[in-house]
Amino acid sequence: MRVRYAFMNRIVVMCLCTSLVAGVLITTPAPADAAVPTREQALKLKRAGESDDGAAARLNEEGKVLVRTGKYYEALDKFHAALVLFPISNAIFNVGSMLYTLKQYEEAFPYLEQTLRAPLAPEQRAVVLKYRANVLSFVKTSHRAVMVRTNPPG
């Protein structure tokens, strides 16, 4: 019996076994996912007298500043909080692009898809489509089918 496992395009294990198949999965630890804030947590970030959409726009801009300084996880928290308060397409895209930057491709995909549903200028749509295509190529190459052949089949 021959078994081939491929995981994350990094590890390929070939086993030749006669009666028992044992697979060993070795991975590198992924960074902890940022938790999406609850509405109550996001409301604490609002300033006195600030509307939800105003707070979302401000948090989105603060997230962009954090991106420029390389504080990606903190930026992701700001973008998530902005989405919780008021789902603007800029924040939706920013969450997707930040997850892409952090190499969390499967998590990024739905945000990019949702961004494409919003009315976008042609140049913005082109940028989102480029991110989406890159995410799809990474997801496609990082997941492989596992094929197991047994004798007898079954």
PDB file of C-alpha atoms in Angstrom:
ATOM      1  CA  MET A   1       0.000   0.000   0.000  1.00  0.00           C
ATOM      2  CA  ARG A   2       1.332   3.420  -0.877  1.00  0.00           C
ATOM      3  CA  VAL A   3       0.229   6.640   0.842  1.00  0.00           C
ATOM      4  CA  ARG A   4       1.173  10.183   0.010  1.00  0.00           C
ATOM      5  CA  TYR A   5       0.415  13.165   2.218  1.00  0.00           C
ATOM      6  CA  ALA A   6       1.147  16.737   1.217  1.00  0.00           C
ATOM      7  CA  PHE A   7       0.484  19.570   3.625  1.00  0.00           C
ATOM      8  CA  MET A   8       1.073  23.265   3.058  1.00  0.00           C
ATOM      9  CA  ASN A   9       3.392  22.474   0.150  1.00  0.00           C
ATOM     10  CA  ARG A  10       6.138  21.915   2.754  1.00  0.00           C
ATOM     11  CA  ILE A  11       5.898  18.345   3.835  1.00  0.00           C
ATOM     12  CA  VAL A  12       5.583  15.225   1.798  1.00  0.00           C
ATOM     13  CA  VAL A  13       5.552  11.946   3.635  1.00  0.00           C
ATOM     14  CA  MET A  14       5.780   8.704   1.755  1.00  0.00           C
ATOM     15  CA  CYS A  15       4.954   5.535   3.626  1.00  0.00           C
ATOM     16  CA  LEU A  16       5.201   1.997   2.408  1.00  0.00           C
ATOM     17  CA  CYS A  17       3.138  -0.105   4.752  1.00  0.00           C
ATOM     18  CA  THR A  18       1.659  -3.561   4.557  1.00  0.00           C
ATOM     19  CA  SER A  19      -1.069  -3.611   7.150  1.00  0.00           C
ATOM     20  CA  LEU A  20      -1.098  -0.329   9.091  1.00  0.00           C
ATOM     21  CA  VAL A  21      -0.884   3.213   7.851  1.00  0.00           C
ATOM     22  CA  ALA A  22       0.365   5.825  10.299  1.00  0.00           C
ATOM     23  CA  GLY A  23       0.642   9.453   9.282  1.00  0.00           C
ATOM     24  CA  VAL A  24       2.698  12.061  11.069  1.00  0.00           C
ATOM     25  CA  LEU A  25       1.783  15.687  10.599  1.00  0.00           C
ATOM     26  CA  ILE A  26       4.525  18.225  11.235  1.00  0.00           C
ATOM     27  CA  THR A  27       3.669  21.880  10.947  1.00  0.00           C
ATOM     28  CA  THR A  28       5.084  25.198  11.939  1.00  0.00           C
ATOM     29  CA  PRO A  29       2.993  26.986  14.539  1.00  0.00           C
ATOM     30  CA  ALA A  30       0.788  29.702  13.098  1.00  0.00           C
ATOM     31  CA  PRO A  31       0.429  33.015  14.897  1.00  0.00           C
ATOM     32  CA  ALA A  32      -2.652  33.311  17.057  1.00  0.00           C
ATOM     33  CA  ASP A  33      -5.669  34.619  15.215  1.00  0.00           C
ATOM     34  CA  ALA A  34      -6.908  37.996  16.259  1.00  0.00           C
ATOM     35  CA  ALA A  35     -10.273  37.756  17.959  1.00  0.00           C
ATOM     36  CA  VAL A  36     -13.100  39.709  16.379  1.00  0.00           C
ATOM     37  CA  PRO A  37     -14.360  42.191  18.969  1.00  0.00           C
ATOM     38  CA  THR A  38     -17.926  42.066  20.205  1.00  0.00           C
ATOM     39  CA  ARG A  39     -20.220  45.027  19.647  1.00  0.00           C
ATOM     40  CA  GLU A  40     -19.764  46.042  23.304  1.00  0.00           C
ATOM     41  CA  GLN A  41     -15.974  46.028  22.921  1.00  0.00           C
ATOM     42  CA  ALA A  42     -16.191  48.028  19.704  1.00  0.00           C
ATOM     43  CA  LEU A  43     -18.540  50.559  21.328  1.00  0.00           C
ATOM     44  CA  LYS A  44     -15.905  51.219  24.001  1.00  0.00           C
ATOM     45  CA  LEU A  45     -13.644  52.511  21.220  1.00  0.00           C
ATOM     46  CA  LYS A  46     -16.161  55.179  20.232  1.00  0.00           C
ATOM     47  CA  ARG A  47     -15.603  58.720  21.362  1.00  0.00           C
ATOM     48  CA  ALA A  48     -18.316  60.712  23.116  1.00  0.00           C
ATOM     49  CA  GLY A  49     -20.913  61.940  20.640  1.00  0.00           C
ATOM     50  CA  GLU A  50     -19.377  59.991  17.753  1.00  0.00           C
ATOM     51  CA  SER A  51     -21.718  58.137  15.409  1.00  0.00           C
ATOM     52  CA  ASP A  52     -21.151  54.478  14.559  1.00  0.00           C
ATOM     53  CA  ASP A  53     -20.180  55.287  10.964  1.00  0.00           C
ATOM     54  CA  GLY A  54     -17.894  58.106  12.121  1.00  0.00           C
ATOM     55  CA  ALA A  55     -16.186  55.817  14.632  1.00  0.00           C
ATOM     56  CA  ALA A  56     -15.830  53.101  11.984  1.00  0.00           C
ATOM     57  CA  ALA A  57     -14.199  55.550   9.567  1.00  0.00           C
ATOM     58  CA  ARG A  58     -11.838  56.803  12.309  1.00  0.00           C
ATOM     59  CA  LEU A  59     -10.895  53.259  13.407  1.00  0.00           C
ATOM     60  CA  ASN A  60     -10.298  52.331   9.772  1.00  0.00           C
ATOM     61  CA  GLU A  61      -7.920  55.289   9.363  1.00  0.00           C
ATOM     62  CA  GLU A  62      -6.152  54.427  12.633  1.00  0.00           C
ATOM     63  CA  GLY A  63      -5.699  50.904  11.295  1.00  0.00           C
ATOM     64  CA  LYS A  64      -4.095  52.264   8.123  1.00  0.00           C
ATOM     65  CA  VAL A  65      -1.602  54.232  10.250  1.00  0.00           C
ATOM     66  CA  LEU A  66      -0.756  51.053  12.171  1.00  0.00           C
ATOM     67  CA  VAL A  67      -0.179  49.217   8.881  1.00  0.00           C
ATOM     68  CA  ARG A  68       2.341  51.860   7.812  1.00  0.00           C
ATOM     69  CA  THR A  69       4.246  51.305  11.074  1.00  0.00           C
ATOM     70  CA  GLY A  70       4.212  47.516  10.649  1.00  0.00           C
ATOM     71  CA  LYS A  71       1.802  46.785  13.513  1.00  0.00           C
ATOM     72  CA  TYR A  72      -0.345  44.386  11.517  1.00  0.00           C
ATOM     73  CA  TYR A  73      -2.175  42.599  14.326  1.00  0.00           C
ATOM     74  CA  GLU A  74      -3.108  45.880  15.984  1.00  0.00           C
ATOM     75  CA  ALA A  75      -4.284  47.197  12.609  1.00  0.00           C
ATOM     76  CA  LEU A  76      -6.378  44.082  12.119  1.00  0.00           C
ATOM     77  CA  ASP A  77      -8.034  44.717  15.505  1.00  0.00           C
ATOM     78  CA  LYS A  78      -8.901  48.269  14.427  1.00  0.00           C
ATOM     79  CA  PHE A  79     -10.308  47.091  11.106  1.00  0.00           C
ATOM     80  CA  HIS A  80     -12.393  44.402  12.834  1.00  0.00           C
ATOM     81  CA  ALA A  81     -13.749  46.946  15.322  1.00  0.00           C
ATOM     82  CA  ALA A  82     -14.646  49.273  12.442  1.00  0.00           C
ATOM     83  CA  LEU A  83     -16.562  46.445  10.773  1.00  0.00           C
ATOM     84  CA  VAL A  84     -18.467  45.638  13.934  1.00  0.00           C
ATOM     85  CA  LEU A  85     -19.567  49.250  14.303  1.00  0.00           C
ATOM     86  CA  PHE A  86     -20.439  49.970  10.681  1.00  0.00           C
ATOM     87  CA  PRO A  87     -19.612  47.616   7.786  1.00  0.00           C
ATOM     88  CA  ILE A  88     -17.973  49.957   5.278  1.00  0.00           C
ATOM     89  CA  SER A  89     -16.388  48.409   2.204  1.00  0.00           C
ATOM     90  CA  ASN A  90     -12.981  49.960   2.949  1.00  0.00           C
ATOM     91  CA  ALA A  91     -12.815  48.217   6.319  1.00  0.00           C
ATOM     92  CA  ILE A  92     -14.003  44.940   4.775  1.00  0.00           C
ATOM     93  CA  PHE A  93     -11.201  45.104   2.209  1.00  0.00           C
ATOM     94  CA  ASN A  94      -8.677  46.169   4.833  1.00  0.00           C
ATOM     95  CA  VAL A  95      -9.492  43.129   6.989  1.00  0.00           C
ATOM     96  CA  GLY A  96      -9.066  40.897   3.927  1.00  0.00           C
ATOM     97  CA  SER A  97      -5.808  42.495   2.842  1.00  0.00           C
ATOM     98  CA  MET A  98      -4.426  42.394   6.400  1.00  0.00           C
ATOM     99  CA  LEU A  99      -5.274  38.697   6.733  1.00  0.00           C
ATOM    100  CA  TYR A 100      -3.572  38.203   3.363  1.00  0.00           C
ATOM    101  CA  THR A 101      -0.490  40.049   4.625  1.00  0.00           C
ATOM    102  CA  LEU A 102      -0.482  37.815   7.710  1.00  0.00           C
ATOM    103  CA  LYS A 103      -0.684  34.775   5.397  1.00  0.00           C
ATOM    104  CA  GLN A 104      -4.107  33.752   6.684  1.00  0.00           C
ATOM    105  CA  TYR A 105      -5.381  33.154   3.183  1.00  0.00           C
ATOM    106  CA  GLU A 106      -8.487  31.097   3.921  1.00  0.00           C
ATOM    107  CA  GLU A 107      -9.677  33.718   6.403  1.00  0.00           C
ATOM    108  CA  ALA A 108      -8.975  36.537   3.919  1.00  0.00           C
ATOM    109  CA  PHE A 109     -11.008  35.074   1.066  1.00  0.00           C
ATOM    110  CA  PRO A 110     -14.557  35.800   2.358  1.00  0.00           C
ATOM    111  CA  TYR A 111     -13.663  39.427   3.099  1.00  0.00           C
ATOM    112  CA  LEU A 112     -12.309  39.908  -0.411  1.00  0.00           C
ATOM    113  CA  GLU A 113     -15.399  38.258  -1.878  1.00  0.00           C
ATOM    114  CA  GLN A 114     -17.639  40.539   0.169  1.00  0.00           C
ATOM    115  CA  THR A 115     -15.661  43.577  -0.992  1.00  0.00           C
ATOM    116  CA  LEU A 116     -16.304  42.617  -4.603  1.00  0.00           C
ATOM    117  CA  ARG A 117     -20.061  42.750  -3.942  1.00  0.00           C
ATOM    118  CA  ALA A 118     -19.809  46.455  -3.080  1.00  0.00           C
ATOM    119  CA  PRO A 119     -19.872  49.155  -5.761  1.00  0.00           C
ATOM    120  CA  LEU A 120     -16.215  49.858  -6.568  1.00  0.00           C
ATOM    121  CA  ALA A 121     -14.351  52.063  -8.983  1.00  0.00           C
ATOM    122  CA  PRO A 122     -12.640  50.045 -11.760  1.00  0.00           C
ATOM    123  CA  GLU A 123      -9.149  50.593 -10.301  1.00  0.00           C
ATOM    124  CA  GLN A 124     -10.334  49.510  -6.829  1.00  0.00           C
ATOM    125  CA  ARG A 125     -11.998  46.418  -8.290  1.00  0.00           C
ATOM    126  CA  ALA A 126      -8.735  45.551 -10.082  1.00  0.00           C
ATOM    127  CA  VAL A 127      -6.807  45.715  -6.794  1.00  0.00           C
ATOM    128  CA  VAL A 128      -9.328  43.520  -4.983  1.00  0.00           C
ATOM    129  CA  LEU A 129      -9.354  41.028  -7.863  1.00  0.00           C
ATOM    130  CA  LYS A 130      -5.546  40.852  -7.716  1.00  0.00           C
ATOM    131  CA  TYR A 131      -5.636  40.062  -3.984  1.00  0.00           C
ATOM    132  CA  ARG A 132      -8.383  37.503  -4.562  1.00  0.00           C
ATOM    133  CA  ALA A 133      -6.422  35.782  -7.328  1.00  0.00           C
ATOM    134  CA  ASN A 134      -3.330  35.633  -5.121  1.00  0.00           C
ATOM    135  CA  VAL A 135      -5.347  34.190  -2.240  1.00  0.00           C
ATOM    136  CA  LEU A 136      -6.818  31.545  -4.528  1.00  0.00           C
ATOM    137  CA  SER A 137      -3.387  30.581  -5.824  1.00  0.00           C
ATOM    138  CA  PHE A 138      -2.007  30.244  -2.285  1.00  0.00           C
ATOM    139  CA  VAL A 139      -4.981  28.216  -1.090  1.00  0.00           C
ATOM    140  CA  LYS A 140      -4.801  26.031  -4.185  1.00  0.00           C
ATOM    141  CA  THR A 141      -1.098  25.273  -3.735  1.00  0.00           C
ATOM    142  CA  SER A 142      -1.248  24.853   0.030  1.00  0.00           C
ATOM    143  CA  HIS A 143      -3.922  22.168   0.038  1.00  0.00           C
ATOM    144  CA  ARG A 144      -3.358  18.853  -1.575  1.00  0.00           C
ATOM    145  CA  ALA A 145      -5.601  15.877  -1.846  1.00  0.00           C
ATOM    146  CA  VAL A 146      -4.716  12.865   0.200  1.00  0.00           C
ATOM    147  CA  MET A 147      -4.790   9.690  -1.807  1.00  0.00           C
ATOM    148  CA  VAL A 148      -4.928   6.363  -0.014  1.00  0.00           C
ATOM    149  CA  ARG A 149      -4.767   3.085  -1.867  1.00  0.00           C
ATOM    150  CA  THR A 150      -5.632  -0.040   0.046  1.00  0.00           C
ATOM    151  CA  ASN A 151      -5.596  -3.653  -0.860  1.00  0.00           C
ATOM    152  CA  PRO A 152      -8.371  -4.743  -0.851  1.00  0.00           C
ATOM    153  CA  PRO A 153     -10.060  -1.492  -1.899  1.00  0.00           C
ATOM    154  CA  GLY A 154     -12.306   0.075   0.664  1.00  0.00           C
TER     155      GLY A 154
END
